[in-house]
Amino acid sequence: MVRTAVAFSPGHISGYFKRVEGSDPATIGSVGAGVVISEGVRSTVEPARATSIRVVREDHASAGSPPIEYALERLGVTARVTTECRLPIGAGFGLSAAALLATLTAVNHLFDLGLSTEEVAAHAHEAEVLHRTGLGDVAASQAGGVVCRTGAGIHAEITRFYPDDPLYAVSLGPLPTASVLSSPGAMARIAAAYPDRCPRDLPDFCHLSRGFAEESELVAPEVRRVLDACDTERVPASMTMLGNGVFAAGRGAEQVLSLFGEVYTLRVARRGAYLIEVRP
Ligand SMILES: Nc1ncnc2c1ncn2[C@@H]1O[C@H](COP(=O)(O)OP(=O)(O)O)[C@@H](O)[C@H]1O
Ligand SMILES: CC(C)(COP(=O)(O)O)[C@@H](O)C(=O)O
């Protein structure tokens, strides 16, 4: 039997963020607030002569993941990787970071690399930043909670709180993160819209996120329709950054969102990425 390692990482919904410049990928990142969610990516890894990545979601599979391929090469290993997730990819659920954290956690154990949890996160963060698939998701998904990051990178100060209430989300389609991060105009509007404080609680997080979504002008017409419906029902809601989707909290949230698509019920994660098993 081939030795196999399996690991999981939670995803992360960013509510608001601002890019922070740095001298190298370790110091480049973002400040902002978001929610680490119970759904994420499970990665199964086995040694192979050449690296191959299979990305599985529902009954669909695709091949390749440039950030993961890059990270494995940096670590000097080749492996057959299968990632699995329930949430849609590219929809603002931080799945690129989750896929990296889950895969590198499994790789670390499979190949006995002896990396600390922080070193695993550092490699994942570097791959994210270089591929423009995220800025602050890896830092957030190192642990659970509603997260406020007041510095860039994985060593920055991060405060977390852990509400029991679920969050609901609906996705209306992808919004490639790299397309926004590469647009100087969008990044300038994002920086100007940044609410420079941490959220007090979940409703306050929704409120700050909504102000940011409006001011940054990132809200697409289909997202606008969902937000309008939430406003009518007085349901706190905002846009999943960076995806064409909406998250909402509290009474009535699930019902309003269900008018627009499949509703994902998300718990606030209690922990970050972890190893599930090594076989045999
Ligand atoms: N589950 C996954 N497994 C492997 N690679 C992934 C996964 N999710 C995202 N990626 C990588 O990240 C890219 C998308 O990044 P991004 O738009 O930031 O997605 P997200 O918003 O889900 O984090 C994909 O093209 C792929 O290279
Ligand atoms: C918002 C984003 C830049 C991207 O998030 P996603 O599209 O989920 O990869 C995130 O990494 C952040 O810094 O807050």
PDB file of C-alpha atoms and ligand atoms in Angstrom:
ATOM      1  CA  MET A   1       0.000   0.000   0.000  1.00  0.00           C
ATOM      2  CA  VAL A   2       1.290   3.473  -0.880  1.00  0.00           C
ATOM      3  CA  ARG A   3       1.966   5.731   2.105  1.00  0.00           C
ATOM      4  CA  THR A   4      -0.697   8.465   2.111  1.00  0.00           C
ATOM      5  CA  ALA A   5      -1.293  11.554   4.234  1.00  0.00           C
ATOM      6  CA  VAL A   6      -4.627  13.353   4.535  1.00  0.00           C
ATOM      7  CA  ALA A   7      -5.134  16.845   6.004  1.00  0.00           C
ATOM      8  CA  PHE A   8      -7.869  19.477   6.208  1.00  0.00           C
ATOM      9  CA  SER A   9      -7.812  23.256   6.295  1.00  0.00           C
ATOM     10  CA  PRO A  10     -10.749  25.586   6.957  1.00  0.00           C
ATOM     11  CA  GLY A  11     -11.586  28.262   4.416  1.00  0.00           C
ATOM     12  CA  HIS A  12     -11.912  32.000   5.180  1.00  0.00           C
ATOM     13  CA  ILE A  13     -14.449  34.598   4.103  1.00  0.00           C
ATOM     14  CA  SER A  14     -12.839  38.006   3.975  1.00  0.00           C
ATOM     15  CA  GLY A  15     -15.236  40.845   4.817  1.00  0.00           C
ATOM     16  CA  TYR A  16     -12.818  43.747   4.292  1.00  0.00           C
ATOM     17  CA  PHE A  17      -9.130  44.070   3.626  1.00  0.00           C
ATOM     18  CA  LYS A  18      -6.341  46.364   2.481  1.00  0.00           C
ATOM     19  CA  ARG A  19      -3.134  45.317   0.757  1.00  0.00           C
ATOM     20  CA  VAL A  20       0.089  45.926   2.702  1.00  0.00           C
ATOM     21  CA  GLU A  21       3.304  46.313   0.722  1.00  0.00           C
ATOM     22  CA  GLY A  22       6.505  44.611   1.821  1.00  0.00           C
ATOM     23  CA  SER A  23      10.029  43.848   0.689  1.00  0.00           C
ATOM     24  CA  ASP A  24       9.351  40.145  -0.005  1.00  0.00           C
ATOM     25  CA  PRO A  25       6.381  37.698  -0.071  1.00  0.00           C
ATOM     26  CA  ALA A  26       6.696  37.090   3.689  1.00  0.00           C
ATOM     27  CA  THR A  27       6.026  40.738   4.506  1.00  0.00           C
ATOM     28  CA  ILE A  28       3.510  41.410   1.704  1.00  0.00           C
ATOM     29  CA  GLY A  29      -0.077  40.667   2.686  1.00  0.00           C
ATOM     30  CA  SER A  30      -3.172  42.395   3.965  1.00  0.00           C
ATOM     31  CA  VAL A  31      -4.829  43.728   7.067  1.00  0.00           C
ATOM     32  CA  GLY A  32      -8.529  43.118   7.476  1.00  0.00           C
ATOM     33  CA  ALA A  33     -11.276  41.063   9.041  1.00  0.00           C
ATOM     34  CA  GLY A  34     -12.971  37.820   8.096  1.00  0.00           C
ATOM     35  CA  VAL A  35     -14.429  34.564   9.340  1.00  0.00           C
ATOM     36  CA  VAL A  36     -12.597  31.237   9.353  1.00  0.00           C
ATOM     37  CA  ILE A  37     -15.281  28.730   8.372  1.00  0.00           C
ATOM     38  CA  SER A  38     -15.965  25.076   9.108  1.00  0.00           C
ATOM     39  CA  GLU A  39     -15.969  24.233   5.380  1.00  0.00           C
ATOM     40  CA  GLY A  40     -12.649  24.135   3.552  1.00  0.00           C
ATOM     41  CA  VAL A  41     -10.374  21.792   1.650  1.00  0.00           C
ATOM     42  CA  ARG A  42      -9.349  18.203   2.347  1.00  0.00           C
ATOM     43  CA  SER A  43      -6.119  17.133   0.672  1.00  0.00           C
ATOM     44  CA  THR A  44      -4.849  13.583   0.102  1.00  0.00           C
ATOM     45  CA  VAL A  45      -1.178  13.260  -0.798  1.00  0.00           C
ATOM     46  CA  GLU A  46       1.021  10.346  -1.811  1.00  0.00           C
ATOM     47  CA  PRO A  47       4.601  10.287  -3.094  1.00  0.00           C
ATOM     48  CA  ALA A  48       4.955  10.131  -6.894  1.00  0.00           C
ATOM     49  CA  ARG A  49       7.719  10.453  -9.475  1.00  0.00           C
ATOM     50  CA  ALA A  50       6.187  13.676 -10.791  1.00  0.00           C
ATOM     51  CA  THR A  51       3.728  16.118  -9.219  1.00  0.00           C
ATOM     52  CA  SER A  52       0.088  16.025 -10.302  1.00  0.00           C
ATOM     53  CA  ILE A  53      -2.890  17.799  -8.727  1.00  0.00           C
ATOM     54  CA  ARG A  54      -6.500  16.700  -9.051  1.00  0.00           C
ATOM     55  CA  VAL A  55      -9.105  19.179  -7.838  1.00  0.00           C
ATOM     56  CA  VAL A  56     -12.415  17.507  -6.988  1.00  0.00           C
ATOM     57  CA  ARG A  57     -15.679  19.316  -6.275  1.00  0.00           C
ATOM     58  CA  GLU A  58     -19.053  17.579  -6.254  1.00  0.00           C
ATOM     59  CA  ASP A  59     -18.917  15.200  -9.253  1.00  0.00           C
ATOM     60  CA  HIS A  60     -16.451  17.325 -11.197  1.00  0.00           C
ATOM     61  CA  ALA A  61     -12.657  16.958 -11.297  1.00  0.00           C
ATOM     62  CA  SER A  62     -10.033  19.201 -12.903  1.00  0.00           C
ATOM     63  CA  ALA A  63      -6.262  19.027 -13.120  1.00  0.00           C
ATOM     64  CA  GLY A  64      -3.590  21.430 -11.906  1.00  0.00           C
ATOM     65  CA  SER A  65      -3.159  24.128  -9.273  1.00  0.00           C
ATOM     66  CA  PRO A  66      -0.260  26.530  -9.927  1.00  0.00           C
ATOM     67  CA  PRO A  67       0.128  27.686  -6.268  1.00  0.00           C
ATOM     68  CA  ILE A  68       0.315  24.096  -4.987  1.00  0.00           C
ATOM     69  CA  GLU A  69       2.693  23.011  -7.769  1.00  0.00           C
ATOM     70  CA  TYR A  70       4.942  25.963  -6.907  1.00  0.00           C
ATOM     71  CA  ALA A  71       4.921  25.184  -3.170  1.00  0.00           C
ATOM     72  CA  LEU A  72       5.820  21.512  -3.687  1.00  0.00           C
ATOM     73  CA  GLU A  73       8.675  22.463  -5.975  1.00  0.00           C
ATOM     74  CA  ARG A  74      10.003  24.905  -3.365  1.00  0.00           C
ATOM     75  CA  LEU A  75       9.956  22.101  -0.799  1.00  0.00           C
ATOM     76  CA  GLY A  76      11.763  19.784  -3.225  1.00  0.00           C
ATOM     77  CA  VAL A  77       9.104  17.060  -3.264  1.00  0.00           C
ATOM     78  CA  THR A  78       6.967  15.467  -5.969  1.00  0.00           C
ATOM     79  CA  ALA A  79       3.571  14.027  -5.101  1.00  0.00           C
ATOM     80  CA  ARG A  80       0.161  13.003  -6.348  1.00  0.00           C
ATOM     81  CA  VAL A  81      -2.306  15.403  -4.710  1.00  0.00           C
ATOM     82  CA  THR A  82      -6.110  15.257  -4.618  1.00  0.00           C
ATOM     83  CA  THR A  83      -7.976  18.223  -3.132  1.00  0.00           C
ATOM     84  CA  GLU A  84     -11.682  17.989  -2.319  1.00  0.00           C
ATOM     85  CA  CYS A  85     -14.099  20.741  -1.347  1.00  0.00           C
ATOM     86  CA  ARG A  86     -17.837  21.391  -1.155  1.00  0.00           C
ATOM     87  CA  LEU A  87     -17.781  25.179  -1.534  1.00  0.00           C
ATOM     88  CA  PRO A  88     -17.217  26.715  -4.987  1.00  0.00           C
ATOM     89  CA  ILE A  89     -13.666  27.694  -5.966  1.00  0.00           C
ATOM     90  CA  GLY A  90     -12.823  31.318  -6.766  1.00  0.00           C
ATOM     91  CA  ALA A  91     -15.912  32.552  -4.927  1.00  0.00           C
ATOM     92  CA  GLY A  92     -14.264  34.295  -1.978  1.00  0.00           C
ATOM     93  CA  PHE A  93     -14.111  31.380   0.443  1.00  0.00           C
ATOM     94  CA  GLY A  94     -10.313  31.406   0.667  1.00  0.00           C
ATOM     95  CA  LEU A  95     -10.044  27.951  -0.843  1.00  0.00           C
ATOM     96  CA  SER A  96      -6.709  28.565  -2.545  1.00  0.00           C
ATOM     97  CA  ALA A  97      -5.165  29.171   0.897  1.00  0.00           C
ATOM     98  CA  ALA A  98      -7.039  26.216   2.390  1.00  0.00           C
ATOM     99  CA  ALA A  99      -5.848  23.949  -0.439  1.00  0.00           C
ATOM    100  CA  LEU A 100      -2.261  25.064   0.179  1.00  0.00           C
ATOM    101  CA  LEU A 101      -2.440  24.701   3.969  1.00  0.00           C
ATOM    102  CA  ALA A 102      -4.090  21.266   3.786  1.00  0.00           C
ATOM    103  CA  THR A 103      -1.677  19.992   1.131  1.00  0.00           C
ATOM    104  CA  LEU A 104       1.474  21.306   2.817  1.00  0.00           C
ATOM    105  CA  THR A 105       0.349  19.960   6.219  1.00  0.00           C
ATOM    106  CA  ALA A 106      -0.041  16.519   4.623  1.00  0.00           C
ATOM    107  CA  VAL A 107       3.250  16.843   2.707  1.00  0.00           C
ATOM    108  CA  ASN A 108       5.121  17.819   5.876  1.00  0.00           C
ATOM    109  CA  HIS A 109       4.099  14.574   7.586  1.00  0.00           C
ATOM    110  CA  LEU A 110       4.279  12.351   4.516  1.00  0.00           C
ATOM    111  CA  PHE A 111       7.869  13.301   3.718  1.00  0.00           C
ATOM    112  CA  ASP A 112       8.944  13.852   7.347  1.00  0.00           C
ATOM    113  CA  LEU A 113      10.075  17.384   6.511  1.00  0.00           C
ATOM    114  CA  GLY A 114      10.000  18.412  10.175  1.00  0.00           C
ATOM    115  CA  LEU A 115       8.494  21.849   9.463  1.00  0.00           C
ATOM    116  CA  SER A 116       6.752  23.700  12.280  1.00  0.00           C
ATOM    117  CA  THR A 117       3.115  24.757  11.795  1.00  0.00           C
ATOM    118  CA  GLU A 118       4.378  28.312  11.220  1.00  0.00           C
ATOM    119  CA  GLU A 119       6.872  27.172   8.594  1.00  0.00           C
ATOM    120  CA  VAL A 120       4.084  25.334   6.752  1.00  0.00           C
ATOM    121  CA  ALA A 121       2.008  28.537   6.852  1.00  0.00           C
ATOM    122  CA  ALA A 122       4.985  30.605   5.645  1.00  0.00           C
ATOM    123  CA  HIS A 123       5.345  28.395   2.551  1.00  0.00           C
ATOM    124  CA  ALA A 124       1.588  28.562   1.874  1.00  0.00           C
ATOM    125  CA  HIS A 125       1.574  32.366   2.279  1.00  0.00           C
ATOM    126  CA  GLU A 126       4.491  32.787  -0.136  1.00  0.00           C
ATOM    127  CA  ALA A 127       2.703  30.708  -2.819  1.00  0.00           C
ATOM    128  CA  GLU A 128      -0.533  32.709  -2.325  1.00  0.00           C
ATOM    129  CA  VAL A 129       1.128  36.100  -2.598  1.00  0.00           C
ATOM    130  CA  LEU A 130       3.231  35.171  -5.632  1.00  0.00           C
ATOM    131  CA  HIS A 131       0.209  33.767  -7.491  1.00  0.00           C
ATOM    132  CA  ARG A 132      -2.074  36.636  -6.435  1.00  0.00           C
ATOM    133  CA  THR A 133      -4.647  34.139  -5.152  1.00  0.00           C
ATOM    134  CA  GLY A 134      -4.789  35.767  -1.718  1.00  0.00           C
ATOM    135  CA  LEU A 135      -3.094  38.105   0.733  1.00  0.00           C
ATOM    136  CA  GLY A 136      -4.447  37.378   4.193  1.00  0.00           C
ATOM    137  CA  ASP A 137      -6.250  34.036   3.959  1.00  0.00           C
ATOM    138  CA  VAL A 138      -3.318  31.888   5.075  1.00  0.00           C
ATOM    139  CA  ALA A 139      -2.679  34.128   8.092  1.00  0.00           C
ATOM    140  CA  ALA A 140      -6.369  33.858   9.012  1.00  0.00           C
ATOM    141  CA  SER A 141      -6.728  30.100   8.477  1.00  0.00           C
ATOM    142  CA  GLN A 142      -3.794  29.265  10.781  1.00  0.00           C
ATOM    143  CA  ALA A 143      -6.478  29.062  13.490  1.00  0.00           C
ATOM    144  CA  GLY A 144     -10.246  29.570  13.789  1.00  0.00           C
ATOM    145  CA  GLY A 145     -12.602  32.375  14.727  1.00  0.00           C
ATOM    146  CA  VAL A 146     -13.820  35.708  13.487  1.00  0.00           C
ATOM    147  CA  VAL A 147     -10.464  37.217  12.720  1.00  0.00           C
ATOM    148  CA  CYS A 148      -9.030  40.726  12.738  1.00  0.00           C
ATOM    149  CA  ARG A 149      -5.567  41.048  11.265  1.00  0.00           C
ATOM    150  CA  THR A 150      -3.778  44.297  12.107  1.00  0.00           C
ATOM    151  CA  GLY A 151      -0.525  43.440  10.322  1.00  0.00           C
ATOM    152  CA  ALA A 152       0.538  41.585   7.164  1.00  0.00           C
ATOM    153  CA  GLY A 153       1.862  38.033   6.973  1.00  0.00           C
ATOM    154  CA  ILE A 154       1.605  35.014   9.213  1.00  0.00           C
ATOM    155  CA  HIS A 155       3.434  36.504  12.219  1.00  0.00           C
ATOM    156  CA  ALA A 156       1.291  39.631  12.401  1.00  0.00           C
ATOM    157  CA  GLU A 157      -0.963  40.360  15.336  1.00  0.00           C
ATOM    158  CA  ILE A 158      -4.315  38.606  14.903  1.00  0.00           C
ATOM    159  CA  THR A 159      -7.260  38.793  17.302  1.00  0.00           C
ATOM    160  CA  ARG A 160      -9.972  36.136  17.206  1.00  0.00           C
ATOM    161  CA  PHE A 161     -13.384  35.574  18.765  1.00  0.00           C
ATOM    162  CA  TYR A 162     -15.631  32.550  18.504  1.00  0.00           C
ATOM    163  CA  PRO A 163     -19.387  33.142  18.182  1.00  0.00           C
ATOM    164  CA  ASP A 164     -21.680  30.092  18.196  1.00  0.00           C
ATOM    165  CA  ASP A 165     -24.029  31.590  15.607  1.00  0.00           C
ATOM    166  CA  PRO A 166     -23.769  30.208  12.087  1.00  0.00           C
ATOM    167  CA  LEU A 167     -23.135  32.285   8.994  1.00  0.00           C
ATOM    168  CA  TYR A 168     -24.982  31.671   5.741  1.00  0.00           C
ATOM    169  CA  ALA A 169     -23.545  32.173   2.263  1.00  0.00           C
ATOM    170  CA  VAL A 170     -24.633  31.991  -1.328  1.00  0.00           C
ATOM    171  CA  SER A 171     -22.409  32.081  -4.408  1.00  0.00           C
ATOM    172  CA  LEU A 172     -23.437  33.688  -7.698  1.00  0.00           C
ATOM    173  CA  GLY A 173     -20.212  32.872  -9.526  1.00  0.00           C
ATOM    174  CA  PRO A 174     -16.454  33.274  -9.385  1.00  0.00           C
ATOM    175  CA  LEU A 175     -14.436  36.482  -9.290  1.00  0.00           C
ATOM    176  CA  PRO A 176     -10.787  35.590  -9.939  1.00  0.00           C
ATOM    177  CA  THR A 177      -8.841  37.121  -7.061  1.00  0.00           C
ATOM    178  CA  ALA A 178      -5.839  37.839  -9.306  1.00  0.00           C
ATOM    179  CA  SER A 179      -7.964  40.052 -11.595  1.00  0.00           C
ATOM    180  CA  VAL A 180      -8.798  42.405  -8.707  1.00  0.00           C
ATOM    181  CA  LEU A 181      -5.363  42.302  -7.036  1.00  0.00           C
ATOM    182  CA  SER A 182      -3.772  43.212 -10.404  1.00  0.00           C
ATOM    183  CA  SER A 183      -6.018  46.238 -10.983  1.00  0.00           C
ATOM    184  CA  PRO A 184      -4.453  49.492  -9.660  1.00  0.00           C
ATOM    185  CA  GLY A 185      -7.843  51.254  -9.818  1.00  0.00           C
ATOM    186  CA  ALA A 186      -9.639  48.575  -7.796  1.00  0.00           C
ATOM    187  CA  MET A 187      -6.798  48.423  -5.265  1.00  0.00           C
ATOM    188  CA  ALA A 188      -6.918  52.207  -4.779  1.00  0.00           C
ATOM    189  CA  ARG A 189     -10.696  52.105  -4.147  1.00  0.00           C
ATOM    190  CA  ILE A 190     -10.198  49.177  -1.751  1.00  0.00           C
ATOM    191  CA  ALA A 191      -7.544  51.088   0.217  1.00  0.00           C
ATOM    192  CA  ALA A 192      -9.777  54.172   0.432  1.00  0.00           C
ATOM    193  CA  ALA A 193     -12.765  52.107   1.611  1.00  0.00           C
ATOM    194  CA  TYR A 194     -10.885  50.266   4.380  1.00  0.00           C
ATOM    195  CA  PRO A 195     -12.615  50.727   7.773  1.00  0.00           C
ATOM    196  CA  ASP A 196      -9.674  51.126  10.071  1.00  0.00           C
ATOM    197  CA  ARG A 197     -10.935  49.170  13.094  1.00  0.00           C
ATOM    198  CA  CYS A 198     -11.703  45.634  14.267  1.00  0.00           C
ATOM    199  CA  PRO A 199     -15.271  44.288  14.588  1.00  0.00           C
ATOM    200  CA  ARG A 200     -16.862  44.048  18.082  1.00  0.00           C
ATOM    201  CA  ASP A 201     -19.148  41.117  17.254  1.00  0.00           C
ATOM    202  CA  LEU A 202     -20.665  39.287  14.268  1.00  0.00           C
ATOM    203  CA  PRO A 203     -23.317  41.956  13.436  1.00  0.00           C
ATOM    204  CA  ASP A 204     -20.611  44.643  13.662  1.00  0.00           C
ATOM    205  CA  PHE A 205     -18.420  42.547  11.333  1.00  0.00           C
ATOM    206  CA  CYS A 206     -21.297  42.439   8.807  1.00  0.00           C
ATOM    207  CA  HIS A 207     -21.827  46.190   9.198  1.00  0.00           C
ATOM    208  CA  LEU A 208     -18.143  47.113   8.641  1.00  0.00           C
ATOM    209  CA  SER A 209     -17.906  44.662   5.729  1.00  0.00           C
ATOM    210  CA  ARG A 210     -20.976  46.143   4.066  1.00  0.00           C
ATOM    211  CA  GLY A 211     -19.628  49.691   4.284  1.00  0.00           C
ATOM    212  CA  PHE A 212     -16.401  48.476   2.707  1.00  0.00           C
ATOM    213  CA  ALA A 213     -18.214  46.575  -0.070  1.00  0.00           C
ATOM    214  CA  GLU A 214     -20.219  49.683  -0.983  1.00  0.00           C
ATOM    215  CA  GLU A 215     -17.342  52.170  -0.877  1.00  0.00           C
ATOM    216  CA  SER A 216     -14.924  49.935  -2.761  1.00  0.00           C
ATOM    217  CA  GLU A 217     -17.467  49.605  -5.601  1.00  0.00           C
ATOM    218  CA  LEU A 218     -16.816  45.875  -5.852  1.00  0.00           C
ATOM    219  CA  VAL A 219     -20.518  44.977  -5.694  1.00  0.00           C
ATOM    220  CA  ALA A 220     -21.670  43.478  -9.025  1.00  0.00           C
ATOM    221  CA  PRO A 221     -25.359  43.800 -10.103  1.00  0.00           C
ATOM    222  CA  GLU A 222     -26.254  40.201  -9.147  1.00  0.00           C
ATOM    223  CA  VAL A 223     -24.668  40.663  -5.713  1.00  0.00           C
ATOM    224  CA  ARG A 224     -26.576  43.938  -5.379  1.00  0.00           C
ATOM    225  CA  ARG A 225     -29.903  42.134  -5.858  1.00  0.00           C
ATOM    226  CA  VAL A 226     -29.130  39.756  -2.975  1.00  0.00           C
ATOM    227  CA  LEU A 227     -27.953  42.588  -0.696  1.00  0.00           C
ATOM    228  CA  ASP A 228     -31.134  44.574  -1.473  1.00  0.00           C
ATOM    229  CA  ALA A 229     -33.268  41.567  -0.491  1.00  0.00           C
ATOM    230  CA  CYS A 230     -31.289  41.236   2.779  1.00  0.00           C
ATOM    231  CA  ASP A 231     -31.820  44.953   3.489  1.00  0.00           C
ATOM    232  CA  THR A 232     -35.560  44.606   2.977  1.00  0.00           C
ATOM    233  CA  GLU A 233     -35.654  41.808   5.566  1.00  0.00           C
ATOM    234  CA  ARG A 234     -33.192  43.646   7.881  1.00  0.00           C
ATOM    235  CA  VAL A 235     -30.689  40.822   7.619  1.00  0.00           C
ATOM    236  CA  PRO A 236     -27.036  41.868   8.160  1.00  0.00           C
ATOM    237  CA  ALA A 237     -25.148  40.869   5.000  1.00  0.00           C
ATOM    238  CA  SER A 238     -22.193  41.712   2.790  1.00  0.00           C
ATOM    239  CA  MET A 239     -20.147  40.466  -0.161  1.00  0.00           C
ATOM    240  CA  THR A 240     -17.701  37.548   0.069  1.00  0.00           C
ATOM    241  CA  MET A 241     -14.301  39.086  -0.747  1.00  0.00           C
ATOM    242  CA  LEU A 242     -13.238  38.344  -3.364  1.00  0.00           C
ATOM    243  CA  GLY A 243     -16.071  36.463  -4.998  1.00  0.00           C
ATOM    244  CA  ASN A 244     -19.481  37.166  -6.465  1.00  0.00           C
ATOM    245  CA  GLY A 245     -21.285  35.991  -3.382  1.00  0.00           C
ATOM    246  CA  VAL A 246     -23.042  37.130  -0.226  1.00  0.00           C
ATOM    247  CA  PHE A 247     -22.731  36.110   3.418  1.00  0.00           C
ATOM    248  CA  ALA A 248     -25.421  36.905   5.959  1.00  0.00           C
ATOM    249  CA  ALA A 249     -26.068  36.368   9.653  1.00  0.00           C
ATOM    250  CA  GLY A 250     -28.969  36.108  12.049  1.00  0.00           C
ATOM    251  CA  ARG A 251     -32.663  35.393  11.818  1.00  0.00           C
ATOM    252  CA  GLY A 252     -34.110  35.205   8.350  1.00  0.00           C
ATOM    253  CA  ALA A 253     -30.684  35.061   6.668  1.00  0.00           C
ATOM    254  CA  GLU A 254     -31.018  31.517   5.406  1.00  0.00           C
ATOM    255  CA  GLN A 255     -34.468  32.150   3.983  1.00  0.00           C
ATOM    256  CA  VAL A 256     -33.561  35.313   2.056  1.00  0.00           C
ATOM    257  CA  LEU A 257     -30.418  33.783   0.587  1.00  0.00           C
ATOM    258  CA  SER A 258     -32.307  30.654  -0.508  1.00  0.00           C
ATOM    259  CA  LEU A 259     -34.141  32.799  -3.093  1.00  0.00           C
ATOM    260  CA  PHE A 260     -30.844  33.194  -4.960  1.00  0.00           C
ATOM    261  CA  GLY A 261     -29.165  29.788  -4.902  1.00  0.00           C
ATOM    262  CA  GLU A 262     -27.844  26.980  -2.752  1.00  0.00           C
ATOM    263  CA  VAL A 263     -27.313  28.235   0.795  1.00  0.00           C
ATOM    264  CA  TYR A 264     -24.201  27.089   2.642  1.00  0.00           C
ATOM    265  CA  THR A 265     -24.557  26.999   6.420  1.00  0.00           C
ATOM    266  CA  LEU A 266     -21.145  27.754   7.861  1.00  0.00           C
ATOM    267  CA  ARG A 267     -19.940  27.454  11.433  1.00  0.00           C
ATOM    268  CA  VAL A 268     -17.134  29.608  12.782  1.00  0.00           C
ATOM    269  CA  ALA A 269     -14.120  27.264  12.781  1.00  0.00           C
ATOM    270  CA  ARG A 270     -12.524  26.466  16.144  1.00  0.00           C
ATOM    271  CA  ARG A 271      -9.122  25.554  14.728  1.00  0.00           C
ATOM    272  CA  GLY A 272      -6.821  25.892  11.731  1.00  0.00           C
ATOM    273  CA  ALA A 273      -5.355  23.235   9.414  1.00  0.00           C
ATOM    274  CA  TYR A 274      -4.729  19.779  10.861  1.00  0.00           C
ATOM    275  CA  LEU A 275      -3.502  16.322   9.869  1.00  0.00           C
ATOM    276  CA  ILE A 276      -6.312  13.762   9.622  1.00  0.00           C
ATOM    277  CA  GLU A 277      -4.253  10.606   9.122  1.00  0.00           C
ATOM    278  CA  VAL A 278      -1.140   9.030   7.676  1.00  0.00           C
ATOM    279  CA  ARG A 279      -1.668   5.568   6.118  1.00  0.00           C
ATOM    280  CA  PRO A 280      -0.409   2.876   6.443  1.00  0.00           C
TER     281      PRO A 280
HETATM  282  N1  LIG B   1      -9.642  23.405  -3.801  1.00  0.00           N
HETATM  283  C1  LIG B   1      -8.555  23.794  -4.491  1.00  0.00           C
HETATM  284  N2  LIG B   1      -7.616  22.881  -4.823  1.00  0.00           N
HETATM  285  C2  LIG B   1      -6.514  23.255  -5.507  1.00  0.00           C
HETATM  286  N3  LIG B   1      -6.262  24.507  -5.913  1.00  0.00           N
HETATM  287  C3  LIG B   1      -7.153  25.454  -5.618  1.00  0.00           C
HETATM  288  C4  LIG B   1      -8.346  25.147  -4.887  1.00  0.00           C
HETATM  289  N4  LIG B   1      -9.043  26.290  -4.741  1.00  0.00           N
HETATM  290  C5  LIG B   1      -8.338  27.253  -5.361  1.00  0.00           C
HETATM  291  N5  LIG B   1      -7.195  26.769  -5.896  1.00  0.00           N
HETATM  292  C6  LIG B   1      -6.193  27.518  -6.689  1.00  0.00           C
HETATM  293  O1  LIG B   1      -6.471  28.895  -6.528  1.00  0.00           O
HETATM  294  C7  LIG B   1      -6.956  29.495  -7.754  1.00  0.00           C
HETATM  295  C8  LIG B   1      -8.148  30.376  -7.468  1.00  0.00           C
HETATM  296  O2  LIG B   1      -7.800  31.307  -6.505  1.00  0.00           O
HETATM  297  P1  LIG B   1      -8.880  32.311  -5.906  1.00  0.00           P
HETATM  298  O3  LIG B   1      -9.587  33.013  -7.013  1.00  0.00           O
HETATM  299  O4  LIG B   1      -8.183  33.095  -4.867  1.00  0.00           O
HETATM  300  O5  LIG B   1      -9.930  31.297  -5.219  1.00  0.00           O
HETATM  301  P2  LIG B   1     -10.573  31.364  -3.770  1.00  0.00           P
HETATM  302  O6  LIG B   1     -11.378  32.626  -3.752  1.00  0.00           O
HETATM  303  O7  LIG B   1     -11.419  30.120  -3.713  1.00  0.00           O
HETATM  304  O8  LIG B   1      -9.451  31.350  -2.797  1.00  0.00           O
HETATM  305  C9  LIG B   1      -7.343  28.306  -8.621  1.00  0.00           C
HETATM  306  O9  LIG B   1      -7.197  28.630  -9.993  1.00  0.00           O
HETATM  307  C10 LIG B   1      -6.359  27.228  -8.178  1.00  0.00           C
HETATM  308  O10 LIG B   1      -5.105  27.416  -8.794  1.00  0.00           O
HETATM  309  C1  LIG B   2      -9.681  39.155  -0.100  1.00  0.00           C
HETATM  310  C2  LIG B   2      -8.382  38.388  -0.334  1.00  0.00           C
HETATM  311  C3  LIG B   2      -7.349  39.300  -0.982  1.00  0.00           C
HETATM  312  C4  LIG B   2      -8.644  37.217  -1.315  1.00  0.00           C
HETATM  313  O1  LIG B   2      -9.571  36.277  -0.808  1.00  0.00           O
HETATM  314  P1  LIG B   2     -10.056  35.022  -1.708  1.00  0.00           P
HETATM  315  O2  LIG B   2     -10.655  35.554  -2.972  1.00  0.00           O
HETATM  316  O3  LIG B   2     -11.025  34.258  -0.864  1.00  0.00           O
HETATM  317  O4  LIG B   2      -8.826  34.195  -2.027  1.00  0.00           O
HETATM  318  C5  LIG B   2      -7.864  37.823   1.020  1.00  0.00           C
HETATM  319  O5  LIG B   2      -6.740  37.049   0.825  1.00  0.00           O
HETATM  320  C6  LIG B   2      -7.533  38.917   2.029  1.00  0.00           C
HETATM  321  O6  LIG B   2      -6.399  39.406   2.059  1.00  0.00           O
HETATM  322  O7  LIG B   2      -8.427  39.292   2.822  1.00  0.00           O
END
